[in-house]
PDB file of C-alpha atoms and ligand atoms in Angstrom:
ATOM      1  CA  UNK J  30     137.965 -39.044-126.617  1.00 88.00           C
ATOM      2  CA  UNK J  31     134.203 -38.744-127.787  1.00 93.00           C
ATOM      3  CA  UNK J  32     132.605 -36.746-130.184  1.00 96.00           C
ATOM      4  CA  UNK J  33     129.337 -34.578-129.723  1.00 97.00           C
ATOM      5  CA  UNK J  34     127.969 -34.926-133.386  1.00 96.00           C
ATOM      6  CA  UNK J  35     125.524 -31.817-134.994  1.00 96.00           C
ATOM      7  CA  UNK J  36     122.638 -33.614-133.307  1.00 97.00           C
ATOM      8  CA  UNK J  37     123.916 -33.534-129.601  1.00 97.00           C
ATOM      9  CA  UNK J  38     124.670 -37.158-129.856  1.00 97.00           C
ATOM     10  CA  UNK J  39     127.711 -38.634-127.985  1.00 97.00           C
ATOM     11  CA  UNK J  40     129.247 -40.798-129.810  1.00 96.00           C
ATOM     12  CA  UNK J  41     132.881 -42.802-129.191  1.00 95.00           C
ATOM     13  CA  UNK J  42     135.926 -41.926-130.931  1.00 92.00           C
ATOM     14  CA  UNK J  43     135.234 -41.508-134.910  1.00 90.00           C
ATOM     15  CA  UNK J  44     137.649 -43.575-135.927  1.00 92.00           C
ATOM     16  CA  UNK J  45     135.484 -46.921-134.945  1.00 94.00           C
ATOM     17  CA  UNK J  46     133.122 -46.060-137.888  1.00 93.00           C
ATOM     18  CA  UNK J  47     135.137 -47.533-140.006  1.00 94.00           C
ATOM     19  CA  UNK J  48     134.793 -51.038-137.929  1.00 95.00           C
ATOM     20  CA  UNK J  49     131.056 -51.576-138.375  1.00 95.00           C
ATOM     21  CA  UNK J  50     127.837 -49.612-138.636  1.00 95.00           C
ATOM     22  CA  UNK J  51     126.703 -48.100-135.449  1.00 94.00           C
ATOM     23  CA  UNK J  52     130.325 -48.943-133.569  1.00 95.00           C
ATOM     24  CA  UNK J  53     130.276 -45.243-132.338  1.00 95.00           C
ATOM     25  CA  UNK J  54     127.056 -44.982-131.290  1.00 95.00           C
ATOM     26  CA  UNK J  55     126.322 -44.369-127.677  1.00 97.00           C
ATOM     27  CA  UNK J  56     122.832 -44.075-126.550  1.00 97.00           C
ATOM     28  CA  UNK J  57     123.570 -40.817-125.080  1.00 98.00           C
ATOM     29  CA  UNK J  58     122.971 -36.889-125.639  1.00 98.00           C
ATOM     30  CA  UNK J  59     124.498 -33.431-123.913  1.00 98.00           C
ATOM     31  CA  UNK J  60     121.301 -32.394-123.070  1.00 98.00           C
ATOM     32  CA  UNK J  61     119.994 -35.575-121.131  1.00 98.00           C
ATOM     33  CA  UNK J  62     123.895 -37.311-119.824  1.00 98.00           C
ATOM     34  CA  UNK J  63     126.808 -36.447-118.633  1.00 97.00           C
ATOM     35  CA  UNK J  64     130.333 -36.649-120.377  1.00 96.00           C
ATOM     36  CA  UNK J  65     130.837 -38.958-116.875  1.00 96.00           C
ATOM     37  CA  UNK J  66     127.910 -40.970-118.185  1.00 97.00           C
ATOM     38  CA  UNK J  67     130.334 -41.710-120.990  1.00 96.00           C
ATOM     39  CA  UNK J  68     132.893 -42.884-118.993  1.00 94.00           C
ATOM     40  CA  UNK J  69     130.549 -45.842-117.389  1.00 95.00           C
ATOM     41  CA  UNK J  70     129.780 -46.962-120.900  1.00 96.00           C
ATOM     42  CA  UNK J  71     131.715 -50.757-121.419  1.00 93.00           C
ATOM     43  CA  UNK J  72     132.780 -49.830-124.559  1.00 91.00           C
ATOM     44  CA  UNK J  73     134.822 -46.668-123.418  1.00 92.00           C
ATOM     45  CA  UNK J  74     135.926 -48.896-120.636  1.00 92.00           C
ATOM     46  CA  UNK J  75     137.391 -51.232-123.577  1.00 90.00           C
ATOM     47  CA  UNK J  76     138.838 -48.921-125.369  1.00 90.00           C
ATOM     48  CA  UNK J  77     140.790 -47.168-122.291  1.00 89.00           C
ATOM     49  CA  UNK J  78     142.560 -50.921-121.372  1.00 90.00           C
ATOM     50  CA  UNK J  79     145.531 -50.369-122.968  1.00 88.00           C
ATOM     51  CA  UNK J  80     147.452 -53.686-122.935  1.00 90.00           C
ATOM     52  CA  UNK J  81     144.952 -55.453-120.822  1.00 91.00           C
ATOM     53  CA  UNK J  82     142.867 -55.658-123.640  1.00 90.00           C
ATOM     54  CA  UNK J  83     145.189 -57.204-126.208  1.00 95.00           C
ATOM     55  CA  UNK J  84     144.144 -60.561-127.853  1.00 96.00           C
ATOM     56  CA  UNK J  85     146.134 -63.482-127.188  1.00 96.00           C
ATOM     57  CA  UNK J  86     147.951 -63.372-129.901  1.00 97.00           C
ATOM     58  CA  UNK J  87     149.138 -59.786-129.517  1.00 97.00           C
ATOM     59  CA  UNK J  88     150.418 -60.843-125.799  1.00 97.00           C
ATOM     60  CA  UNK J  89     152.482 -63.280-127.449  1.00 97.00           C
ATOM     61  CA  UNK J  90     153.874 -60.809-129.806  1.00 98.00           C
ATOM     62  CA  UNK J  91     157.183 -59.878-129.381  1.00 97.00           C
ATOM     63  CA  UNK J  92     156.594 -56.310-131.184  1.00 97.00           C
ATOM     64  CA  UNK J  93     153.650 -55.933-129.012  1.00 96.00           C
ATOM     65  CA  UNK J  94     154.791 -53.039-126.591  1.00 95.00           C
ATOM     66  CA  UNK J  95     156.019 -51.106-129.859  1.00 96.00           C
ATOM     67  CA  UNK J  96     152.533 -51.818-131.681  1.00 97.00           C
ATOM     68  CA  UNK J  97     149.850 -52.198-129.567  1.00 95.00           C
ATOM     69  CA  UNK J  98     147.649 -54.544-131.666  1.00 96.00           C
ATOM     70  CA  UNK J  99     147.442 -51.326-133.903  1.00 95.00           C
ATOM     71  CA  UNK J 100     144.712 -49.080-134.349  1.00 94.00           C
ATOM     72  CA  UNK J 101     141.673 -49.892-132.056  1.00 94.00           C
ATOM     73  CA  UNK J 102     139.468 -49.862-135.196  1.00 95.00           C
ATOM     74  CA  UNK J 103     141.491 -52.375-136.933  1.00 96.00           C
ATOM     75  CA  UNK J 104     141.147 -54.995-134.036  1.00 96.00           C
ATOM     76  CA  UNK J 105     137.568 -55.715-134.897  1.00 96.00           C
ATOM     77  CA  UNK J 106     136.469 -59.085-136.359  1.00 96.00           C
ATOM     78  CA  UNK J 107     132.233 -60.279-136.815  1.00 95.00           C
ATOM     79  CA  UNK J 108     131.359 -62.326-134.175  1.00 93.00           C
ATOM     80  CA  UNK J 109     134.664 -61.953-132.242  1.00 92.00           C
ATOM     81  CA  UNK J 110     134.493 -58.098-131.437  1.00 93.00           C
ATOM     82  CA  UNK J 111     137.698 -56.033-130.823  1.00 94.00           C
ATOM     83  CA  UNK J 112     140.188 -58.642-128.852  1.00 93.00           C
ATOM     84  CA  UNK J 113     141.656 -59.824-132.163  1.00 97.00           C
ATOM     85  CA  UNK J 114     145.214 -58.480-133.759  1.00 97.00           C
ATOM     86  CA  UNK J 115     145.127 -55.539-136.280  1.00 97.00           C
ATOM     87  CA  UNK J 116     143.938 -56.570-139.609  1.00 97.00           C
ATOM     88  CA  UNK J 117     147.154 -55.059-140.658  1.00 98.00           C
ATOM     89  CA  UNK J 118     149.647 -57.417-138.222  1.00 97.00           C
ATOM     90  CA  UNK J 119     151.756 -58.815-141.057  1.00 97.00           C
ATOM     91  CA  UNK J 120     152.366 -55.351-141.961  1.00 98.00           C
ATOM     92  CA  UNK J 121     152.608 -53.715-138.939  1.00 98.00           C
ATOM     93  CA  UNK J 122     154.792 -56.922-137.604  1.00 98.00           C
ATOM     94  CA  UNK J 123     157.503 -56.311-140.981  1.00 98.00           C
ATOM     95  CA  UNK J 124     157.451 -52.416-140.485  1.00 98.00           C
ATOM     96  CA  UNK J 125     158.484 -52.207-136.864  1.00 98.00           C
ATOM     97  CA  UNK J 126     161.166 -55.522-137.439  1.00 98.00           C
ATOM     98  CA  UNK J 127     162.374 -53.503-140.230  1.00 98.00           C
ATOM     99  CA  UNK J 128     163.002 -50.369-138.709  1.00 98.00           C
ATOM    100  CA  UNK J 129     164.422 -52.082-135.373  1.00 97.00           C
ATOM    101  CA  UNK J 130     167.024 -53.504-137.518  1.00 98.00           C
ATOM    102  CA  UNK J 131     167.450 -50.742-139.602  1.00 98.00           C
ATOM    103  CA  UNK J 132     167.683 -48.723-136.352  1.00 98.00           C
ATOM    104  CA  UNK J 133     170.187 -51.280-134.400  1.00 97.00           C
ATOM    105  CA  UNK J 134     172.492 -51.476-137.509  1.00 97.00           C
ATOM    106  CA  UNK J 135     173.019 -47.477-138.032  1.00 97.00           C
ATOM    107  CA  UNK J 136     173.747 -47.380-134.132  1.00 97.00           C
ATOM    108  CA  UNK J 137     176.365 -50.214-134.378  1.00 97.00           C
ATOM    109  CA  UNK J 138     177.428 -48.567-137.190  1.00 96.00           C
ATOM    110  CA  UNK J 139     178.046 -45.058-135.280  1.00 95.00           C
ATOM    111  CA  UNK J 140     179.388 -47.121-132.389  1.00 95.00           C
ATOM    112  CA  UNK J 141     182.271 -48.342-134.825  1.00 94.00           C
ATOM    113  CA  UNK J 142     183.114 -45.491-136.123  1.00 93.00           C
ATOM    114  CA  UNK J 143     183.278 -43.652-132.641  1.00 93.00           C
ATOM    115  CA  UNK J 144     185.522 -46.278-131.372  1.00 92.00           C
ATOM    116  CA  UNK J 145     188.048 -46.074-134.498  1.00 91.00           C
ATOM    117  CA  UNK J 146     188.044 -42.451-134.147  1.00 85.00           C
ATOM    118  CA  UNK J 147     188.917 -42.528-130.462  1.00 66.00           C
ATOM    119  CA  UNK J 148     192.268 -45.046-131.334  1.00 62.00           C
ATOM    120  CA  UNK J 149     193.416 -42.547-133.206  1.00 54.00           C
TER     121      UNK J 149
HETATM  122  S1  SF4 O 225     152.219 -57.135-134.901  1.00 93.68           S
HETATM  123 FE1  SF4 O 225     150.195 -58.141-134.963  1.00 93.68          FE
HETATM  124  S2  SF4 O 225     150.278 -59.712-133.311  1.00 93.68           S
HETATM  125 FE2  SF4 O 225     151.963 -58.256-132.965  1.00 93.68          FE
HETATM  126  S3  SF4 O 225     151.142 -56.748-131.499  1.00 93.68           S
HETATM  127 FE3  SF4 O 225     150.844 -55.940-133.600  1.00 93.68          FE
HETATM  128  S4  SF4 O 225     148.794 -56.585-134.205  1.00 93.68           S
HETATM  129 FE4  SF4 O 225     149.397 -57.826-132.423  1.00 93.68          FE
END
């Protein structure tokens, strides 16, 4: 995803604006580059990794495959750039636990009550 702002600048997704100033910024223009051009860019490359570009610590995860490292965005540190958990791990690590649980004890639940209602 990129965005072509009033100006004819390309810019990466909108969202990374809220990492630091200028994280959107591409260098390029529709009248002088092609969307292609955007493609070749690293930082599109980056962003299009998926997993591949998970920090350490997020390969180590064992909610990883459910969160992702969170938003893109929320990956970035100063000095360390994007390959860093979500600022909001802790959070993100106690939501998904919580509704796993939550999740596994209504099915056992269910499962119960099929199992008494097929003795009878
Ligand atoms: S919970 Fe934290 S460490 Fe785990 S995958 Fe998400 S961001 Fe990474």
């Amino acid at each position: 995803m990129v965005v072509v702002e009033t100006d004819g600048g390309i810019e990466q997704s909108d969202m990374l604006k809220s990492a630091y100033d200028g994280a959107s910024v591409t260098g390029l223009h529709v009248l002088r580059h092609s969307f292609d051009d955007v493609l070749r860019l690293p930082s599109t490359a980056a962003r299009q990794m998926g997993e591949r570009a998970l920090s350490a610590e997020c390969h180590a995860c064992q909610v990883r495959r459910v969160c992702g490292g969170g938003l893109y965005a929320h990956r970035y540190r100063a000095g360390r750039g994007f390959a860093n958990p979500s600022v909001y791990g802790p959070d993100l690590f106690r939501l998904i636990t919580h509704i796993r649980s939550a999740v596994a004890a209504d099915i056992e639940h269910r499962r119960e009550a099929l199992l008494q209602g097929g003795r009878r």
